[in-house]
Amino acid sequence: MLITLKNILKMAESKDMAIAAFNVTSLEGVLAVIEAAEDEDTPVILQFANAAHSKYISLEDIGRVMVAFADKSKVPVCVHLDHGNNFDEIKRALDLGFTSIMYDGSELSLKQNIANTKYAKILADEYGASIEAELGSMGTEGENENILGAYTDPEVARVFVNETGIDALAASFGTVHGIYKSRPNLDFDIISGIRKLSGIPVVMHGGSGISDSDFKKCIDCGVRKINYYTYAAKYAGDAIRDMVKDKTGNIYSHDILVEIRRNMVKTYKETIRVFKNIQK
């Protein structure tokens, strides 16, 4: 069933867990997310990063598939636009039936980020959708991970949330997008401070490569949505390499797609279990 980000995060809050937010770029990815979520009987977020992944498939094509499968899912599913950075793509996603959008104005001045986020919220409200926004800079490995000035200031976050009325805040506290070359240095006090001062759920971007123990610490501090894509795509690629390594004869594309989906389901189920934050 389709659900908004605001409501799915309420479910996460009630259980002191984080909702897994999986980016998808294909039908196999969508099917794998839904299968994993249903097998684990756990709500999930299907999302598409148009700015990064439109070279693989269009927002319109994958968006229709995402909404259709989310709508008939046995568990609550939020369909979310990840890193929307212009109002045109936000409107296109909302027209497709997305129940949540992210406006990413993190590279703008605080004043402009606030102004643009407020307008993005007006658009989301017109469709009954939720909104996530970003404050601080996460970048990719080797850019911002050790620059304290790029981290989100909890006091600035309080002002930002009060001004914009957003439902969730993507914050910078030591994670980066992509593959980690070294162990990430996470600032858990920033998460706790943002949560305490802003009063809304914190979103972790750059979730691939974080240890299970650090995931749990982040969740305990107030993270309620965790984006996860890169390692799932990598593991599926590794599985195909192993599949064809010693194979003779024909290699069929449909067998490759089946193996990709099978491997993604495994990765997604393991990830969902970690994010449930069940203490053993």
GROMACS .gro file of C-alpha atoms in nm:
model
  280
    1MET     CA    1   0.000   0.000   0.000
    2LEU     CA    2   0.115   0.353  -0.072
    3ILE     CA    3   0.205   0.569   0.226
    4THR     CA    4   0.365   0.910   0.278
    5LEU     CA    5   0.712   0.962   0.420
    6LYS     CA    6   0.567   1.139   0.723
    7ASN     CA    7   0.348   0.842   0.812
    8ILE     CA    8   0.610   0.576   0.746
    9LEU     CA    9   0.853   0.763   0.971
   10LYS     CA   10   0.589   0.767   1.244
   11MET     CA   11   0.593   0.387   1.223
   12ALA     CA   12   0.971   0.392   1.253
   13GLU     CA   13   0.954   0.621   1.554
   14SER     CA   14   0.707   0.397   1.733
   15LYS     CA   15   0.951   0.107   1.704
   16ASP     CA   16   1.282   0.296   1.748
   17MET     CA   17   1.398   0.177   1.406
   18ALA     CA   18   1.497   0.322   1.070
   19ILE     CA   19   1.317   0.267   0.743
   20ALA     CA   20   1.536   0.138   0.461
   21ALA     CA   21   1.523   0.368   0.158
   22PHE     CA   22   1.645   0.179  -0.149
   23ASN     CA   23   1.720   0.358  -0.474
   24VAL     CA   24   1.612   0.163  -0.781
   25THR     CA   25   1.706   0.189  -1.147
   26SER     CA   26   1.524  -0.109  -1.298
   27LEU     CA   27   1.223  -0.339  -1.273
   28GLU     CA   28   1.445  -0.600  -1.106
   29GLY     CA   29   1.537  -0.349  -0.837
   30VAL     CA   30   1.174  -0.259  -0.769
   31LEU     CA   31   1.071  -0.625  -0.750
   32ALA     CA   32   1.363  -0.705  -0.518
   33VAL     CA   33   1.274  -0.425  -0.276
   34ILE     CA   34   0.909  -0.522  -0.258
   35GLU     CA   35   0.989  -0.893  -0.217
   36ALA     CA   36   1.239  -0.824   0.062
   37ALA     CA   37   1.000  -0.590   0.244
   38GLU     CA   38   0.713  -0.837   0.222
   39ASP     CA   39   0.931  -1.128   0.334
   40GLU     CA   40   1.042  -0.923   0.635
   41ASP     CA   41   0.691  -0.781   0.689
   42THR     CA   42   0.846  -0.435   0.720
   43PRO     CA   43   0.760  -0.096   0.564
   44VAL     CA   44   1.009   0.030   0.308
   45ILE     CA   45   1.089   0.332   0.091
   46LEU     CA   46   1.131   0.298  -0.287
   47GLN     CA   47   1.320   0.595  -0.424
   48PHE     CA   48   1.470   0.725  -0.746
   49ALA     CA   49   1.756   0.974  -0.774
   50ASN     CA   50   1.673   1.139  -1.103
   51ALA     CA   51   1.983   1.361  -1.110
   52ALA     CA   52   2.216   1.061  -1.075
   53HIS     CA   53   2.024   0.777  -1.240
   54SER     CA   54   1.826   0.928  -1.530
   55LYS     CA   55   2.103   0.804  -1.762
   56TYR     CA   56   1.984   0.449  -1.687
   57ILE     CA   57   1.608   0.503  -1.704
   58SER     CA   58   1.371   0.800  -1.712
   59LEU     CA   59   1.181   0.926  -1.409
   60GLU     CA   60   0.855   0.869  -1.595
   61ASP     CA   61   0.929   0.507  -1.686
   62ILE     CA   62   1.064   0.389  -1.352
   63GLY     CA   63   0.826   0.611  -1.156
   64ARG     CA   64   0.515   0.444  -1.297
   65VAL     CA   65   0.658   0.102  -1.211
   66MET     CA   66   0.749   0.212  -0.857
   67VAL     CA   67   0.403   0.352  -0.785
   68ALA     CA   68   0.223   0.051  -0.934
   69PHE     CA   69   0.414  -0.208  -0.732
   70ALA     CA   70   0.408   0.001  -0.414
   71ASP     CA   71   0.032   0.038  -0.443
   72LYS     CA   72  -0.028  -0.338  -0.452
   73SER     CA   73   0.236  -0.427  -0.193
   74LYS     CA   74   0.131  -0.615   0.120
   75VAL     CA   75   0.338  -0.377   0.334
   76PRO     CA   76   0.337   0.005   0.350
   77VAL     CA   77   0.565   0.155   0.083
   78CYS     CA   78   0.661   0.519   0.038
   79VAL     CA   79   0.761   0.623  -0.315
   80HIS     CA   80   1.015   0.901  -0.287
   81LEU     CA   81   1.210   1.132  -0.519
   82ASP     CA   82   1.570   1.140  -0.396
   83HIS     CA   83   1.783   1.457  -0.433
   84GLY     CA   84   1.534   1.658  -0.632
   85ASN     CA   85   1.710   1.983  -0.717
   86ASN     CA   86   1.458   2.162  -0.936
   87PHE     CA   87   1.087   2.222  -0.921
   88ASP     CA   88   1.017   2.070  -1.263
   89GLU     CA   89   1.133   1.721  -1.164
   90ILE     CA   90   0.958   1.753  -0.828
   91LYS     CA   91   0.631   1.835  -1.005
   92ARG     CA   92   0.684   1.546  -1.249
   93ALA     CA   93   0.736   1.302  -0.963
   94LEU     CA   94   0.427   1.425  -0.781
   95ASP     CA   95   0.220   1.395  -1.100
   96LEU     CA   96   0.333   1.032  -1.125
   97GLY     CA   97   0.196   0.960  -0.778
   98PHE     CA   98   0.509   0.983  -0.564
   99THR     CA   99   0.407   1.019  -0.199
  100SER     CA  100   0.722   1.204  -0.098
  101ILE     CA  101   0.986   1.429  -0.250
  102MET     CA  102   1.325   1.557  -0.143
  103TYR     CA  103   1.435   1.908  -0.225
  104ASP     CA  104   1.815   1.929  -0.217
  105GLY     CA  105   1.928   2.289  -0.182
  106SER     CA  106   2.237   2.202   0.019
  107GLU     CA  107   2.472   2.376  -0.224
  108LEU     CA  108   2.279   2.703  -0.196
  109SER     CA  109   2.303   2.972   0.069
  110LEU     CA  110   2.096   2.906   0.380
  111LYS     CA  111   1.855   3.187   0.284
  112GLN     CA  112   1.801   3.048  -0.066
  113ASN     CA  113   1.777   2.690   0.057
  114ILE     CA  114   1.504   2.793   0.300
  115ALA     CA  115   1.313   2.988   0.034
  116ASN     CA  116   1.328   2.707  -0.222
  117THR     CA  117   1.244   2.438   0.032
  118LYS     CA  118   0.936   2.633   0.140
  119TYR     CA  119   0.816   2.643  -0.219
  120ALA     CA  120   0.888   2.271  -0.264
  121LYS     CA  121   0.677   2.205   0.044
  122ILE     CA  122   0.389   2.402  -0.109
  123LEU     CA  123   0.409   2.175  -0.414
  124ALA     CA  124   0.418   1.861  -0.198
  125ASP     CA  125   0.126   1.981   0.013
  126GLU     CA  126  -0.088   2.026  -0.298
  127TYR     CA  127  -0.057   1.651  -0.361
  128GLY     CA  128  -0.079   1.540   0.003
  129ALA     CA  129   0.284   1.430  -0.017
  130SER     CA  130   0.568   1.463   0.234
  131ILE     CA  131   0.896   1.647   0.199
  132GLU     CA  132   1.257   1.582   0.298
  133ALA     CA  133   1.524   1.851   0.266
  134GLU     CA  134   1.900   1.865   0.312
  135LEU     CA  135   2.125   2.085   0.523
  136GLY     CA  136   2.502   2.045   0.527
  137SER     CA  137   2.719   1.873   0.270
  138MET     CA  138   2.784   1.500   0.235
  139GLY     CA  139   2.961   1.486  -0.100
  140THR     CA  140   3.146   1.171  -0.205
  141GLU     CA  141   3.442   0.984  -0.059
  142GLY     CA  142   3.750   1.206  -0.043
  143GLU     CA  143   3.563   1.537  -0.047
  144ASN     CA  144   3.381   1.640   0.271
  145GLU     CA  145   3.394   1.352   0.515
  146ASN     CA  146   3.655   1.509   0.743
  147ILE     CA  147   3.566   1.876   0.704
  148LEU     CA  148   3.376   1.979   1.015
  149GLY     CA  149   3.252   2.296   0.846
  150ALA     CA  150   3.054   2.078   0.604
  151TYR     CA  151   2.867   1.908   0.889
  152THR     CA  152   2.516   2.017   0.982
  153ASP     CA  153   2.494   2.261   1.273
  154PRO     CA  154   2.208   2.150   1.502
  155GLU     CA  155   2.116   2.510   1.584
  156VAL     CA  156   2.098   2.601   1.216
  157ALA     CA  157   1.892   2.285   1.163
  158ARG     CA  158   1.643   2.408   1.424
  159VAL     CA  159   1.600   2.737   1.238
  160PHE     CA  160   1.577   2.560   0.901
  161VAL     CA  161   1.308   2.317   1.017
  162ASN     CA  162   1.105   2.589   1.190
  163GLU     CA  163   1.116   2.805   0.876
  164THR     CA  164   1.034   2.534   0.623
  165GLY     CA  165   0.801   2.291   0.804
  166ILE     CA  166   0.965   1.987   0.645
  167ASP     CA  167   0.893   1.629   0.756
  168ALA     CA  168   1.250   1.494   0.765
  169LEU     CA  169   1.600   1.639   0.744
  170ALA     CA  170   1.895   1.488   0.558
  171ALA     CA  171   2.196   1.587   0.765
  172SER     CA  172   2.572   1.570   0.732
  173PHE     CA  173   2.748   1.401   1.023
  174GLY     CA  174   3.028   1.202   0.861
  175THR     CA  175   2.872   0.987   0.591
  176VAL     CA  176   2.945   1.025   0.220
  177HIS     CA  177   2.788   0.897  -0.100
  178GLY     CA  178   2.947   0.605  -0.281
  179ILE     CA  179   3.216   0.354  -0.186
  180TYR     CA  180   3.414   0.420   0.133
  181LYS     CA  181   3.791   0.391   0.103
  182SER     CA  182   3.840   0.426   0.478
  183ARG     CA  183   3.632   0.383   0.791
  184PRO     CA  184   3.382   0.671   0.818
  185ASN     CA  185   3.415   0.902   1.119
  186LEU     CA  186   3.059   0.962   1.239
  187ASP     CA  187   2.961   1.239   1.480
  188PHE     CA  188   2.673   1.094   1.680
  189ASP     CA  189   2.636   1.413   1.888
  190ILE     CA  190   2.532   1.600   1.575
  191ILE     CA  191   2.249   1.352   1.515
  192SER     CA  192   2.131   1.379   1.876
  193GLY     CA  193   2.156   1.758   1.866
  194ILE     CA  194   1.959   1.789   1.543
  195ARG     CA  195   1.691   1.556   1.670
  196LYS     CA  196   1.661   1.736   2.003
  197LEU     CA  197   1.648   2.088   1.859
  198SER     CA  198   1.448   2.025   1.541
  199GLY     CA  199   1.210   1.758   1.670
  200ILE     CA  200   1.189   1.575   1.336
  201PRO     CA  201   1.342   1.250   1.203
  202VAL     CA  202   1.700   1.263   1.076
  203VAL     CA  203   1.788   1.103   0.741
  204MET     CA  204   2.120   0.931   0.671
  205HIS     CA  205   2.253   0.954   0.317
  206GLY     CA  206   2.554   0.746   0.218
  207GLY     CA  207   2.444   0.437   0.411
  208SER     CA  208   2.647   0.182   0.215
  209GLY     CA  209   2.966   0.077   0.393
  210ILE     CA  210   2.861   0.171   0.747
  211SER     CA  211   2.910  -0.101   1.010
  212ASP     CA  212   2.605  -0.262   1.170
  213SER     CA  213   2.708  -0.126   1.510
  214ASP     CA  214   2.734   0.230   1.376
  215PHE     CA  215   2.397   0.195   1.205
  216LYS     CA  216   2.245   0.102   1.540
  217LYS     CA  217   2.414   0.397   1.716
  218CYS     CA  218   2.279   0.635   1.451
  219ILE     CA  219   1.929   0.494   1.491
  220ASP     CA  220   1.949   0.525   1.869
  221CYS     CA  221   2.044   0.893   1.822
  222GLY     CA  222   1.743   0.971   1.602
  223VAL     CA  223   1.804   0.854   1.245
  224ARG     CA  224   1.477   0.718   1.105
  225LYS     CA  225   1.547   0.689   0.730
  226ILE     CA  226   1.864   0.542   0.580
  227ASN     CA  227   1.943   0.561   0.209
  228TYR     CA  228   2.114   0.252   0.068
  229TYR     CA  229   2.212   0.185  -0.292
  230THR     CA  230   2.578   0.160  -0.388
  231TYR     CA  231   2.673  -0.161  -0.209
  232ALA     CA  232   2.355  -0.338  -0.320
  233ALA     CA  233   2.445  -0.259  -0.681
  234LYS     CA  234   2.806  -0.365  -0.620
  235TYR     CA  235   2.712  -0.696  -0.456
  236ALA     CA  236   2.477  -0.778  -0.744
  237GLY     CA  237   2.757  -0.703  -0.988
  238ASP     CA  238   2.994  -0.926  -0.791
  239ALA     CA  239   2.735  -1.205  -0.807
  240ILE     CA  240   2.720  -1.182  -1.186
  241ARG     CA  241   3.099  -1.196  -1.206
  242ASP     CA  242   3.095  -1.516  -1.002
  243MET     CA  243   2.806  -1.655  -1.205
  244VAL     CA  244   2.984  -1.628  -1.541
  245LYS     CA  245   3.343  -1.689  -1.421
  246ASP     CA  246   3.359  -2.058  -1.506
  247LYS     CA  247   3.056  -2.082  -1.730
  248THR     CA  248   3.088  -2.231  -2.077
  249GLY     CA  249   2.838  -2.203  -2.357
  250ASN     CA  250   2.572  -1.937  -2.387
  251ILE     CA  251   2.504  -1.673  -2.123
  252TYR     CA  252   2.147  -1.546  -2.139
  253SER     CA  253   2.040  -1.202  -2.027
  254HIS     CA  254   1.730  -1.337  -1.852
  255ASP     CA  255   1.945  -1.559  -1.629
  256ILE     CA  256   2.157  -1.258  -1.540
  257LEU     CA  257   1.848  -1.057  -1.446
  258VAL     CA  258   1.719  -1.340  -1.226
  259GLU     CA  259   2.053  -1.359  -1.045
  260ILE     CA  260   2.062  -0.982  -0.996
  261ARG     CA  261   1.718  -0.987  -0.839
  262ARG     CA  262   1.797  -1.288  -0.620
  263ASN     CA  263   2.112  -1.124  -0.488
  264MET     CA  264   1.943  -0.789  -0.428
  265VAL     CA  265   1.663  -0.954  -0.229
  266LYS     CA  266   1.927  -1.114  -0.006
  267THR     CA  267   2.107  -0.782   0.047
  268TYR     CA  268   1.787  -0.588   0.109
  269LYS     CA  269   1.655  -0.839   0.363
  270GLU     CA  270   1.981  -0.830   0.556
  271THR     CA  271   1.978  -0.450   0.550
  272ILE     CA  272   1.615  -0.426   0.666
  273ARG     CA  273   1.696  -0.653   0.960
  274VAL     CA  274   1.983  -0.431   1.071
  275PHE     CA  275   1.769  -0.118   1.044
  276LYS     CA  276   1.497  -0.275   1.257
  277ASN     CA  277   1.743  -0.215   1.541
  278ILE     CA  278   1.630  -0.513   1.744
  279GLN     CA  279   1.862  -0.556   2.040
  280LYS     CA  280   1.980  -0.913   2.088
   0.00000   0.00000   0.00000
